[in-house]
mmCIF file of C-alpha atoms and ligand atoms in Angstrom:
data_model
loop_
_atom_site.group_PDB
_atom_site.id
_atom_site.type_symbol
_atom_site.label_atom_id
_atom_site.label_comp_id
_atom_site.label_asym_id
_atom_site.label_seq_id
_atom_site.Cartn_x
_atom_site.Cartn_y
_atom_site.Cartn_z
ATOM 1 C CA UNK M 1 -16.626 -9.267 1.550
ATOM 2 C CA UNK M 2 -17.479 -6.359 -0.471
ATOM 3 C CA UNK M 3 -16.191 -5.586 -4.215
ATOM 4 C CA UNK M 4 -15.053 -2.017 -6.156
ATOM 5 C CA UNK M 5 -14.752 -1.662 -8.990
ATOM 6 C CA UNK M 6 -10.996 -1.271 -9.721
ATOM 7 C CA UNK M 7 -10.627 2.472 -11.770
ATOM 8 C CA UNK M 8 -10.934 1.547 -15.117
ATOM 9 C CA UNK M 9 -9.334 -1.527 -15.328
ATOM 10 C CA UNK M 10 -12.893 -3.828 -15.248
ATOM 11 C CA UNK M 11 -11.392 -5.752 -12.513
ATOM 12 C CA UNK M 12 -14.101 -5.912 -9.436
ATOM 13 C CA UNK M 13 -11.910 -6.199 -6.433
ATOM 14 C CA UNK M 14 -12.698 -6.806 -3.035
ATOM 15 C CA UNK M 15 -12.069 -3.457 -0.561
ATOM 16 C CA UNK M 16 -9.535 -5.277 1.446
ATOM 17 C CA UNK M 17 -6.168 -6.657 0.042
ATOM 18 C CA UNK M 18 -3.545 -8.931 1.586
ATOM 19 C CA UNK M 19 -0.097 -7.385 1.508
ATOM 20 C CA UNK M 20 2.677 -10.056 1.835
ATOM 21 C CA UNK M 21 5.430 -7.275 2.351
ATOM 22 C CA UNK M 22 6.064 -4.777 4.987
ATOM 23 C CA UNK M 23 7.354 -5.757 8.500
ATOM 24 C CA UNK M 24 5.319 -8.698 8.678
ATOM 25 C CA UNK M 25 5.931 -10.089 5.028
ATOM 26 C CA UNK M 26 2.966 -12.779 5.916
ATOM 27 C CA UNK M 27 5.272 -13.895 9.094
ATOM 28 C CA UNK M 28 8.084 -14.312 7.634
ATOM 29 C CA UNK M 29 9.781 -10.938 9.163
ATOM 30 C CA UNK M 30 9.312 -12.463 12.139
ATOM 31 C CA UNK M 31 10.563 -16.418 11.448
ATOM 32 C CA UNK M 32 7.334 -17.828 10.958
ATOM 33 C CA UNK M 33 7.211 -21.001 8.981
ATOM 34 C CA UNK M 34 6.107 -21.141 5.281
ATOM 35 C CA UNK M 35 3.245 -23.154 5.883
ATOM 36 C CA UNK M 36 2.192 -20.423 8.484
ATOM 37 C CA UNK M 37 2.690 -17.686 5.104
ATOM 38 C CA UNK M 38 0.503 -20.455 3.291
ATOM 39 C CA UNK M 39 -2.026 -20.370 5.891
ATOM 40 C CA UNK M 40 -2.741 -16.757 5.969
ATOM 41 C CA UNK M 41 -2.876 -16.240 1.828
ATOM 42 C CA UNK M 42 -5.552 -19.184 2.158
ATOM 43 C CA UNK M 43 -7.636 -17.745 4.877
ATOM 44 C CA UNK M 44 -7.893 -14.287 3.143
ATOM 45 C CA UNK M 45 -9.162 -16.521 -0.005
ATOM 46 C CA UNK M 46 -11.545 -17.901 2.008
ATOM 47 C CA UNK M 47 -12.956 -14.579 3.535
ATOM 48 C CA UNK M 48 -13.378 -13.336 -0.291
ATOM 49 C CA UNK M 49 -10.116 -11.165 -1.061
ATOM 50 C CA UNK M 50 -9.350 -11.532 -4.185
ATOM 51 C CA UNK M 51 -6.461 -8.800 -4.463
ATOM 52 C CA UNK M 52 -2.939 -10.138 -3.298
ATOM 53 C CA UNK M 53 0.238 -7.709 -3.370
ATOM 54 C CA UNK M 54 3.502 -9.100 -3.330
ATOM 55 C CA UNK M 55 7.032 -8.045 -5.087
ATOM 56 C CA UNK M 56 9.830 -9.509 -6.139
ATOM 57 C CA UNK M 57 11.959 -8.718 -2.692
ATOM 58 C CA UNK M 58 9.618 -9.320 -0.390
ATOM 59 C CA UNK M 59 10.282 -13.174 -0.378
ATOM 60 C CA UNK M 60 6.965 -14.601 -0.498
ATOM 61 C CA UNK M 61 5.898 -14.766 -3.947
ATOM 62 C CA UNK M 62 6.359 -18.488 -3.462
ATOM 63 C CA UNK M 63 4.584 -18.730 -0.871
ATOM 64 C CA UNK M 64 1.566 -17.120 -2.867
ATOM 65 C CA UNK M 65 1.864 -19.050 -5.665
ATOM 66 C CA UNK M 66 1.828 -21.951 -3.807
ATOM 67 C CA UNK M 67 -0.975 -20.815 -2.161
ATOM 68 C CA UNK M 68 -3.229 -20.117 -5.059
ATOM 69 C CA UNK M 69 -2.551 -23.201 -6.578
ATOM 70 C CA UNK M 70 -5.972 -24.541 -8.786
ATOM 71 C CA UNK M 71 -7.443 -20.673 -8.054
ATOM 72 C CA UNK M 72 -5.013 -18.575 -9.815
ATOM 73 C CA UNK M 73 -8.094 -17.085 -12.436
ATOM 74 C CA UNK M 74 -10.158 -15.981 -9.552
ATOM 75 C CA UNK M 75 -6.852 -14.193 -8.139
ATOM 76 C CA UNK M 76 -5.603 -10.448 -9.032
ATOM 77 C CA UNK M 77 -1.613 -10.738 -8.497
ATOM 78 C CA UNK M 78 0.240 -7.878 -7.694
ATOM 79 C CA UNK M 79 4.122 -8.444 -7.865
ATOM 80 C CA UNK M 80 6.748 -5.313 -8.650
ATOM 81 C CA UNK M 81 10.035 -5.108 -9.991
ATOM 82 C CA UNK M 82 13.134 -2.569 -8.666
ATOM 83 C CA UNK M 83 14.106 0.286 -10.772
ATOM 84 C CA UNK M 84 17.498 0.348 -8.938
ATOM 85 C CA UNK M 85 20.489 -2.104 -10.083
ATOM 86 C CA UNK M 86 20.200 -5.144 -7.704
ATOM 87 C CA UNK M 87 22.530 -4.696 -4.837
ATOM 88 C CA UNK M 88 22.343 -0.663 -4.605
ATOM 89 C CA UNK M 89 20.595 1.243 -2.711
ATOM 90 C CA UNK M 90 16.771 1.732 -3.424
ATOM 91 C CA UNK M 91 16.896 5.419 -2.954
ATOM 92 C CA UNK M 92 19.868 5.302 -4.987
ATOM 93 C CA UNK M 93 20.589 5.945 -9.095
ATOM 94 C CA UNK M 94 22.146 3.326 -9.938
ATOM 95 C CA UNK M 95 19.635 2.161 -12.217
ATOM 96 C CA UNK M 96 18.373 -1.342 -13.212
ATOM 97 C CA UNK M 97 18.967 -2.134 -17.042
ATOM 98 C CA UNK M 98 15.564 -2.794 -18.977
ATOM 99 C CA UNK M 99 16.919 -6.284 -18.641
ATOM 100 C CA UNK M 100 17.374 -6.569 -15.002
ATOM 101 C CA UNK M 101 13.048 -5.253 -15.460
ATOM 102 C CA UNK M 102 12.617 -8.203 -17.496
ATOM 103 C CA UNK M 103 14.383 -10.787 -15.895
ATOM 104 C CA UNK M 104 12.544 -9.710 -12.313
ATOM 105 C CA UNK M 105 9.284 -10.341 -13.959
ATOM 106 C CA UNK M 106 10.333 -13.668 -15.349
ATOM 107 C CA UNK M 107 11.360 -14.808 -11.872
ATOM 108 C CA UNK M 108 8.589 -13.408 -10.706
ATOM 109 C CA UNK M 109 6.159 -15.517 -13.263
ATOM 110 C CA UNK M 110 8.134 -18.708 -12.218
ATOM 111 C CA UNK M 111 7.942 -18.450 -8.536
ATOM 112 C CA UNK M 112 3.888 -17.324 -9.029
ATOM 113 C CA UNK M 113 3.578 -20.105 -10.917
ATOM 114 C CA UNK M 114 1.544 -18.410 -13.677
ATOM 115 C CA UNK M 115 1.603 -17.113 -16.773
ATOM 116 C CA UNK M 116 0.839 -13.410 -16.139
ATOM 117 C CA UNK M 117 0.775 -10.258 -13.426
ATOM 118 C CA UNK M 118 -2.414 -8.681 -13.394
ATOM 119 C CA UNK M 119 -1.041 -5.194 -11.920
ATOM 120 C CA UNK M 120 3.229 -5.424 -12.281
ATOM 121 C CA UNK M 121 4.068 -2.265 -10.119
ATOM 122 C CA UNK M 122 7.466 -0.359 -10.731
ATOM 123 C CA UNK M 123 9.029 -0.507 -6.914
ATOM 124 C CA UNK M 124 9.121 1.793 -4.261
ATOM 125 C CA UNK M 125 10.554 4.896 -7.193
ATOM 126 C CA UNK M 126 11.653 8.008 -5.628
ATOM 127 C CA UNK M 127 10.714 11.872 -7.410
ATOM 128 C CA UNK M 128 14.737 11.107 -8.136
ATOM 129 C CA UNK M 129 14.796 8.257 -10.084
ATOM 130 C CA UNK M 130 11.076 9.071 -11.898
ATOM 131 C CA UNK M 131 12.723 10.202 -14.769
ATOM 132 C CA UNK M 132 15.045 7.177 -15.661
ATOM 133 C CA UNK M 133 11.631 5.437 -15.288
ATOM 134 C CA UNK M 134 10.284 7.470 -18.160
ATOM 135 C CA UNK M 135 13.377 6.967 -20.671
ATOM 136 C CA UNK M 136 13.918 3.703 -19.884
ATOM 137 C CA UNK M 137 11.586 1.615 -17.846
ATOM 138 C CA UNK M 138 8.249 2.561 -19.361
ATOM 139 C CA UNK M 139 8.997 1.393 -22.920
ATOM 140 C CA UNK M 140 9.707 -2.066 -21.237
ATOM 141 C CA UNK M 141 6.240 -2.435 -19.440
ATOM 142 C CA UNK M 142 4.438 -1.413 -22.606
ATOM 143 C CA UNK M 143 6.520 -4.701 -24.488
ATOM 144 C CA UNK M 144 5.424 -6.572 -21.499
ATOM 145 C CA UNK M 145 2.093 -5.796 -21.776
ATOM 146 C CA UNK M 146 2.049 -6.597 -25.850
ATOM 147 C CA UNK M 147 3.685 -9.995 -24.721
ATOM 148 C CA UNK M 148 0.397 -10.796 -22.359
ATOM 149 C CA UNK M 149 2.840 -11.063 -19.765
ATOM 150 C CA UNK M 150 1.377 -8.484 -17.369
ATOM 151 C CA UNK M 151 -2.332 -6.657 -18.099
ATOM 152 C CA UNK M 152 -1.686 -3.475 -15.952
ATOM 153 C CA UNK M 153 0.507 -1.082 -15.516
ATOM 154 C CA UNK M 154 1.516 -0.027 -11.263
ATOM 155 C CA UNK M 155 3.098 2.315 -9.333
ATOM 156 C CA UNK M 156 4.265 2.426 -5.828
ATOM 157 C CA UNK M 157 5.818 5.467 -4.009
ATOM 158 C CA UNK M 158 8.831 5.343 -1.343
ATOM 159 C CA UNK M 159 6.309 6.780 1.252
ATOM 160 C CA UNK M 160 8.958 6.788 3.881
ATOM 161 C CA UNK M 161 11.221 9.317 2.294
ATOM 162 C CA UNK M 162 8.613 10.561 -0.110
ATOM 163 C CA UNK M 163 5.992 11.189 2.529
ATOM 164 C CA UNK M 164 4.244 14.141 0.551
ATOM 165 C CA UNK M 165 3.541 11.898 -2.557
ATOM 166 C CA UNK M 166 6.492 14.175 -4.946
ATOM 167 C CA UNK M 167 6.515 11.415 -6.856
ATOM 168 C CA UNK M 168 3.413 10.305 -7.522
ATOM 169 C CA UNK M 169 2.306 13.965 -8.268
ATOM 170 C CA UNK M 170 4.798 13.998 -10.938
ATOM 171 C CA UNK M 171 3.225 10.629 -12.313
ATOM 172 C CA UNK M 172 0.035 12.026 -12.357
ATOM 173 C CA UNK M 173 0.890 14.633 -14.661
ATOM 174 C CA UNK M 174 0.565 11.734 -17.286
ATOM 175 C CA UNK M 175 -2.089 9.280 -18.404
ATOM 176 C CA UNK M 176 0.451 6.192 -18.172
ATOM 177 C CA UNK M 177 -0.606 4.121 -15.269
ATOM 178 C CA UNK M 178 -3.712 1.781 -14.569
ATOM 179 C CA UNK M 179 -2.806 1.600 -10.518
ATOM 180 C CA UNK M 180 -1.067 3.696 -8.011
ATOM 181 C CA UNK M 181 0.090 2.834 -3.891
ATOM 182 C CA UNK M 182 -0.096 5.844 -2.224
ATOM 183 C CA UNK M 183 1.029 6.052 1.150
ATOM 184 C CA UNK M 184 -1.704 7.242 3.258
ATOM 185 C CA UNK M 185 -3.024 6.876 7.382
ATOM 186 C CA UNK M 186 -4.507 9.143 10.130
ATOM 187 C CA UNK M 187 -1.311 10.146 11.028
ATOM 188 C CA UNK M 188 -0.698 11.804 7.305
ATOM 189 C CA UNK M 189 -3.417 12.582 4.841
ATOM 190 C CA UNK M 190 -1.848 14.390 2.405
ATOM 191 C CA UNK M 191 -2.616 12.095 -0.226
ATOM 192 C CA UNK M 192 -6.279 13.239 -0.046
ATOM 193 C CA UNK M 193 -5.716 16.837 -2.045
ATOM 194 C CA UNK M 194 -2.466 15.654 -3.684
ATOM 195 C CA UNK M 195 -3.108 12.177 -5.087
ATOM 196 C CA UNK M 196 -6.604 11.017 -4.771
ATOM 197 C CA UNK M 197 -8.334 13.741 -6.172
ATOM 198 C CA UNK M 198 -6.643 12.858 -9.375
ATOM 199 C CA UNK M 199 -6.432 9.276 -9.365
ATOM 200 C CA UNK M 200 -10.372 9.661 -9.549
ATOM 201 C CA UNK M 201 -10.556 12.037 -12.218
ATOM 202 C CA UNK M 202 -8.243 9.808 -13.992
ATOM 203 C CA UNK M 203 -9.810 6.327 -13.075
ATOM 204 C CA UNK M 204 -6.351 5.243 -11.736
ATOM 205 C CA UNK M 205 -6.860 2.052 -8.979
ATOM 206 C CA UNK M 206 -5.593 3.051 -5.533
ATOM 207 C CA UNK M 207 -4.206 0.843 -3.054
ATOM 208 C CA UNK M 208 -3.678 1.543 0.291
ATOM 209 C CA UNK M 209 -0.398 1.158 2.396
ATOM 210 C CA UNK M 210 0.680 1.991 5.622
ATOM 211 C CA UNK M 211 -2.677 2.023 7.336
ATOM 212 C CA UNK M 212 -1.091 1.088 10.051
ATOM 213 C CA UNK M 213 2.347 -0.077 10.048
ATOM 214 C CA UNK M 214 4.132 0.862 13.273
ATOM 215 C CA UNK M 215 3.232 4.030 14.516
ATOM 216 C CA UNK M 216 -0.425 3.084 14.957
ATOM 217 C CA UNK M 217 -0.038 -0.706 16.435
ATOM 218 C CA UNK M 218 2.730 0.014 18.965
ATOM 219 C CA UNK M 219 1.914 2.874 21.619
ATOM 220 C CA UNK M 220 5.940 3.537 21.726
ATOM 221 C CA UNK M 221 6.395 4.059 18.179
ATOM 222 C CA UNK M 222 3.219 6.416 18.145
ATOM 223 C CA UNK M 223 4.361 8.391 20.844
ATOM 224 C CA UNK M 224 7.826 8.842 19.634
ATOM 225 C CA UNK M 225 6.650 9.933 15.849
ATOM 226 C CA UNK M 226 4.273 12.513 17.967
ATOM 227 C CA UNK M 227 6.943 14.098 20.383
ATOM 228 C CA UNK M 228 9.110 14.421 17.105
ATOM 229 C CA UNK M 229 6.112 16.160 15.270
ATOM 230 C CA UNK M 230 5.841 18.481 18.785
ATOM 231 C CA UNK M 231 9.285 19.096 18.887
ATOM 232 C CA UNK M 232 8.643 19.801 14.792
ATOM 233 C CA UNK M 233 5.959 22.828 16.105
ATOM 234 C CA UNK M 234 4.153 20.219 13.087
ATOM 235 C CA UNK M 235 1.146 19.375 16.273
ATOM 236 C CA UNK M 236 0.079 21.537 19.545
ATOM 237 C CA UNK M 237 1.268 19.928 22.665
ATOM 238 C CA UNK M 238 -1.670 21.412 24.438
ATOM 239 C CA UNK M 239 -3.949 19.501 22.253
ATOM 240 C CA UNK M 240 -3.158 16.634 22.814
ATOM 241 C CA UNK M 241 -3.044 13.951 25.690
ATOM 242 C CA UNK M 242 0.475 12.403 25.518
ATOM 243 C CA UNK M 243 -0.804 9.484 27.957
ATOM 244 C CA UNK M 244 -3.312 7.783 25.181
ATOM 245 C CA UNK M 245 -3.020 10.034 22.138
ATOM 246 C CA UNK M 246 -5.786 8.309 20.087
ATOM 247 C CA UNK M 247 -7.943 7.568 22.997
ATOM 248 C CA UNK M 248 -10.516 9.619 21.645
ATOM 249 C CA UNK M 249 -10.955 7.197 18.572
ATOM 250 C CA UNK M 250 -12.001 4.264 21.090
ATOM 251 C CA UNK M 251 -13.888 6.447 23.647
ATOM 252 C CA UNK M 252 -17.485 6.645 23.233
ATOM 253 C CA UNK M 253 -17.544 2.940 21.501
ATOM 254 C CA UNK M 254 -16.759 5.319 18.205
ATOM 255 C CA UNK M 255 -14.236 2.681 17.392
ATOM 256 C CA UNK M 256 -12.894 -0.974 18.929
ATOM 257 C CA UNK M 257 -9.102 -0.175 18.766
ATOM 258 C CA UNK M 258 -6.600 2.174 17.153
ATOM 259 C CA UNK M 259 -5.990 -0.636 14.345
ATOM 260 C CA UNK M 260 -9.705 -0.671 14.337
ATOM 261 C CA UNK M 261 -9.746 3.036 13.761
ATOM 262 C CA UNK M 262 -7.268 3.613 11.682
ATOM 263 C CA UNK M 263 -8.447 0.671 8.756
ATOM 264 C CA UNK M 264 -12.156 2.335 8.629
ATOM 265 C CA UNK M 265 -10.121 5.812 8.104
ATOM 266 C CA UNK M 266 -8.337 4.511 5.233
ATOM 267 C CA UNK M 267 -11.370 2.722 3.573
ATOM 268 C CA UNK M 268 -14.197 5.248 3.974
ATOM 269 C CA UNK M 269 -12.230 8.021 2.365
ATOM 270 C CA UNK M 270 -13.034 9.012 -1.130
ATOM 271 C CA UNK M 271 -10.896 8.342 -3.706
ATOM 272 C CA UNK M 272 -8.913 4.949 -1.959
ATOM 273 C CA UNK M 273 -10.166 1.638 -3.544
ATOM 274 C CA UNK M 274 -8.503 -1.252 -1.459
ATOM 275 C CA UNK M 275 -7.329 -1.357 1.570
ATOM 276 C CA UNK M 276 -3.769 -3.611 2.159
ATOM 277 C CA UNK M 277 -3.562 -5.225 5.091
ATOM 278 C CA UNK M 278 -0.269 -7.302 6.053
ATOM 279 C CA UNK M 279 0.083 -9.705 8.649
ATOM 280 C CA UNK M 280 1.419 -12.938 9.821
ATOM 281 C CA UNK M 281 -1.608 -13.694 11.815
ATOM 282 C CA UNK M 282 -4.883 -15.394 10.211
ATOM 283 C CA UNK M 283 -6.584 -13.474 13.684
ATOM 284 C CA UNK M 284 -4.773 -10.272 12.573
ATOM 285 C CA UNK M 285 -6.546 -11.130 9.358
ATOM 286 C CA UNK M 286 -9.978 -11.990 10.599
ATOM 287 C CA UNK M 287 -10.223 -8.622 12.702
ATOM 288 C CA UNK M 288 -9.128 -6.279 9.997
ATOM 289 C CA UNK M 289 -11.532 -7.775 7.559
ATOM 290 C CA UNK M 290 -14.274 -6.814 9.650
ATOM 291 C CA UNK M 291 -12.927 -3.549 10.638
ATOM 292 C CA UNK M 292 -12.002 -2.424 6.557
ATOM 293 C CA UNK M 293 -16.363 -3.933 6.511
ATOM 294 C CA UNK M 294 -17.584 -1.657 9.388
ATOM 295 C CA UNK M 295 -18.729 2.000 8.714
ATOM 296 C CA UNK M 296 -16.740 5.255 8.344
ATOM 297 C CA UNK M 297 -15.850 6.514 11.821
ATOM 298 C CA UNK M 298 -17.828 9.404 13.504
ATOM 299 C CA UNK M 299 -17.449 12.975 12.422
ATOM 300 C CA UNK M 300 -16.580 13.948 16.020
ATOM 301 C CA UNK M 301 -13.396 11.547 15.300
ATOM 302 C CA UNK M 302 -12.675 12.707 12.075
ATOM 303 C CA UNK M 303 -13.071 16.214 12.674
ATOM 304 C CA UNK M 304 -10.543 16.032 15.763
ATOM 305 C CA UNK M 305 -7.951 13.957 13.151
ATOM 306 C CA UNK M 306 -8.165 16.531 10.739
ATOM 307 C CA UNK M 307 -7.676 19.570 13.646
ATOM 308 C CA UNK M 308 -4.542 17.451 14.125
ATOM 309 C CA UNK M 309 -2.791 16.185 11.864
ATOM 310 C CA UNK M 310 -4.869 17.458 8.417
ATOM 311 C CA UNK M 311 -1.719 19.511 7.564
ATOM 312 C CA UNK M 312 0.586 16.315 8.142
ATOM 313 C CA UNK M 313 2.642 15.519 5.137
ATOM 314 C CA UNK M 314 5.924 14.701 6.585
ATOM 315 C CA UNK M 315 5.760 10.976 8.400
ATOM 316 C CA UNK M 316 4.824 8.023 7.368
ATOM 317 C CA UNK M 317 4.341 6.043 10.586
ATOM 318 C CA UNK M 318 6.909 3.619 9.695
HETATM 319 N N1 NAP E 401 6.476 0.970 -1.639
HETATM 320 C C1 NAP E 401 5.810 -0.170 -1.626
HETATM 321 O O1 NAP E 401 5.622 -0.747 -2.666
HETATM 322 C C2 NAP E 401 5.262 -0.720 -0.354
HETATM 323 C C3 NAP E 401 5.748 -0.285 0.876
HETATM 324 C C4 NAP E 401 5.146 -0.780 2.020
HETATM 325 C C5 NAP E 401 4.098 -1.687 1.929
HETATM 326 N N2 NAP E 401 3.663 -2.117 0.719
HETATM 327 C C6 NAP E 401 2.565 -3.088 0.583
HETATM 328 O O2 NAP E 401 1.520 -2.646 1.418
HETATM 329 C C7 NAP E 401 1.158 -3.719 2.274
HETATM 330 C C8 NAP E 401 0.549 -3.159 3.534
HETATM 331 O O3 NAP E 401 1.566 -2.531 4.333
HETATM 332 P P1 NAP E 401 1.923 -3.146 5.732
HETATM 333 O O4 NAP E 401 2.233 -4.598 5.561
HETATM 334 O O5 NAP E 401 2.926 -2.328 6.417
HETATM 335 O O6 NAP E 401 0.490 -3.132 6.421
HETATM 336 P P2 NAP E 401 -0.275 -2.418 7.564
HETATM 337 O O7 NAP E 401 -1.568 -3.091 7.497
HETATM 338 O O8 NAP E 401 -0.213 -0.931 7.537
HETATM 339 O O9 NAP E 401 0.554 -2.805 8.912
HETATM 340 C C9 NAP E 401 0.847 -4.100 9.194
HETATM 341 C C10 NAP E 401 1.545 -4.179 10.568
HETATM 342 O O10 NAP E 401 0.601 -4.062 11.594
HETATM 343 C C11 NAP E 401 0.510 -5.307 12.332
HETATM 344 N N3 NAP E 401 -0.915 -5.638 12.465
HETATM 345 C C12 NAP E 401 -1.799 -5.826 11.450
HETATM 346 N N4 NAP E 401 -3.014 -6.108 11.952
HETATM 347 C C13 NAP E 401 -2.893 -6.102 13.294
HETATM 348 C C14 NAP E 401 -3.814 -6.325 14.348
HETATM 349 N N5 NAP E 401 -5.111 -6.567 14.112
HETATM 350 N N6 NAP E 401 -3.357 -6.228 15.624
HETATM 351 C C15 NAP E 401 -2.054 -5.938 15.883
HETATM 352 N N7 NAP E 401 -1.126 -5.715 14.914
HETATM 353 C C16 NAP E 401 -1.539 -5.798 13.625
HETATM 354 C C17 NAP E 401 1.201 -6.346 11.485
HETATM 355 O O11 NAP E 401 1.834 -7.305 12.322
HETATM 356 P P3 NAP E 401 1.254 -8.836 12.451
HETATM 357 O O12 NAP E 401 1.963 -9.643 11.413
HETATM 358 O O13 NAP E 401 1.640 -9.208 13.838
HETATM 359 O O14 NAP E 401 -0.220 -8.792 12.241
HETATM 360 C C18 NAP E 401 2.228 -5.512 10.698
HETATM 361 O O15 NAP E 401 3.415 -5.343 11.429
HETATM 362 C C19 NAP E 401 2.451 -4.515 2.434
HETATM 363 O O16 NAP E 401 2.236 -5.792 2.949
HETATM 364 C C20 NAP E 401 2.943 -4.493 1.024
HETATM 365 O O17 NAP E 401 2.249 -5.476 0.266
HETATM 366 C C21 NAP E 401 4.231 -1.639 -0.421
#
């Protein structure tokens, strides 16, 4: 495995981290057992990740503190806590009570099974609901922090209806957070000029979602979000062959697979720290460690991305 160091936090993390939400939510999206959940946290301990990411709704921070039973030290935990009231809608405002904050991160101690979060993320929060965030939620992470309950402060954007980063922008405008999970794939890079040119100058930690979530593991979805971008005038039928859209990532041995492709893109550009990877499948695992290990993809490739979808800021490949 190979190690960052993490912004400015003096944590040395490795470049790819396990995500235990998103469709997969370590196999339990799709009825795997717990043991299965179990399985996978332990195999990417064993390939050297040291950076897990969970949350309090995903359903598996159980499963991960079982899992890291006797290693917890060696482990950075990432859990995150809703800013909406439980029950609402998360795009909603119908905000959660400094209380409900506090009593997520408690749970979320207990079913860790440790003492304290190393990065305790405010949830999914919408350019909407930024500013109850501000008023209200921020003073509460700063008391957690002087309780030693959680060492850094994290942010993650709603990257399905925030797909040009509004939020995050607006975050960045202040020297508040430690960590930020920006949104960010081949399909929409806008996160390059808008977010991780300032994360750096800022030493914020960036982590990586959505390097591949639907859109670039299931040929339908793919060629659904590109007849809608078409349709959109957003990408130049003419340019591109509707038949195998990304083909020209693979051809020429440049890369092994889409998935392949699309990990390397996230990991080699400047600015993103670690990679998240989430899966149900210790195989899954094993071949996105190596690609998130393998080089940055060809500048043939990565020229033709940028010619088409550079100016993309408006899907998120969900
Ligand atoms: N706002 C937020 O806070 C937020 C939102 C979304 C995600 N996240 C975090 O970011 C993490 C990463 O996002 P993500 O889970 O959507 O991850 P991702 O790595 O972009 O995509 C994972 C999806 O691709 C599939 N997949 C992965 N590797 C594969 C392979 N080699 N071959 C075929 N299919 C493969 C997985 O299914 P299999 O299980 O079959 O491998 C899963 O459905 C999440 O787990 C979560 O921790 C945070």
């Amino acid at each position: 495995m190979d190690y960052i160091e993490f912004g400015k936090t003096g944590l040395e993390i490795s470049v790819a981290g396990l995500g235990c939400g998103g469709h997969s939510r370590l196999g339990q999206g799709y009825g795997a057992s717990v043991q299965a959940g179990v399985d996978v946290v332990r195999a990417a301990l064993d390939r050297g990740i040291n950076y897990i990411d969970t949350a309090a709704v995903y359903g598996t921070e159980e499963i991960v503190g079982h899992a890291l039973a006797g290693v917890r030290d060696k482990i950075v935990i990432s859990t995150k806590g809703m800013v909406v009231r439980t029950g609402t809608p998360a795009t909603g405002a119908e905000f959660a009570p400094p209380e409900q904050l506090r009593a997520s991160l408690e749970s979320s101690l207990a079913k860790l099974s440790t003492d304290y979060i190393d990065v305790f993320h405010l949830h999914g929060v919408m350019p909407s609901q930024y500013a109850y965030c501000q008023s209200h939620l921020m003073p509460e992470l700063l008391k957690f922090r002087e309780e030693g309950k959680i060492r850094f402060f994290g942010l993650t954007e709603r990257f399905i209806h925030d797909p040009g980063h509004d939020m995050l922008m607006t975050a960045l405008e202040e020297d508040f957070w430690d960590v930020m999970m920006v949104g960010f794939n081949m399909l929409n890079p806008s996160a390059r000029d808008r977010v991780f040119v300032k994360t750096r100058g800022k030493g914020i930690g960036t982590l990586v979602m959505f390097a591949v979530r639907k859109a670039l593991s299931n040929p339908g979805a793919l060629k659904e979000l590109l007849n809608d971008l078409i349709e959109q005038g957003l990408v130049d039928r003419d340019r591109i062959d509707m038949s195998d859209p990304l083909g020209f990532l693979v051809d020429n041995a440049d890369a092994g697979s889409i998935i392949n492709a699309a990990y390397r893109f996230c990991r080699h550009e400047t600015g993103t720290d670690v990679v998240l990877t989430g899966t149900g499948s210790v195989a899954h695992l094993d071949e996105n460690i190596t690609s998130i290990r393998q080089g940055p993809l060809s500048e043939t490739s990565l020229n033709r991305l940028r010619d088409l979808f550079g100016h993309i800021d408006s899907v998120s490949g969900n």
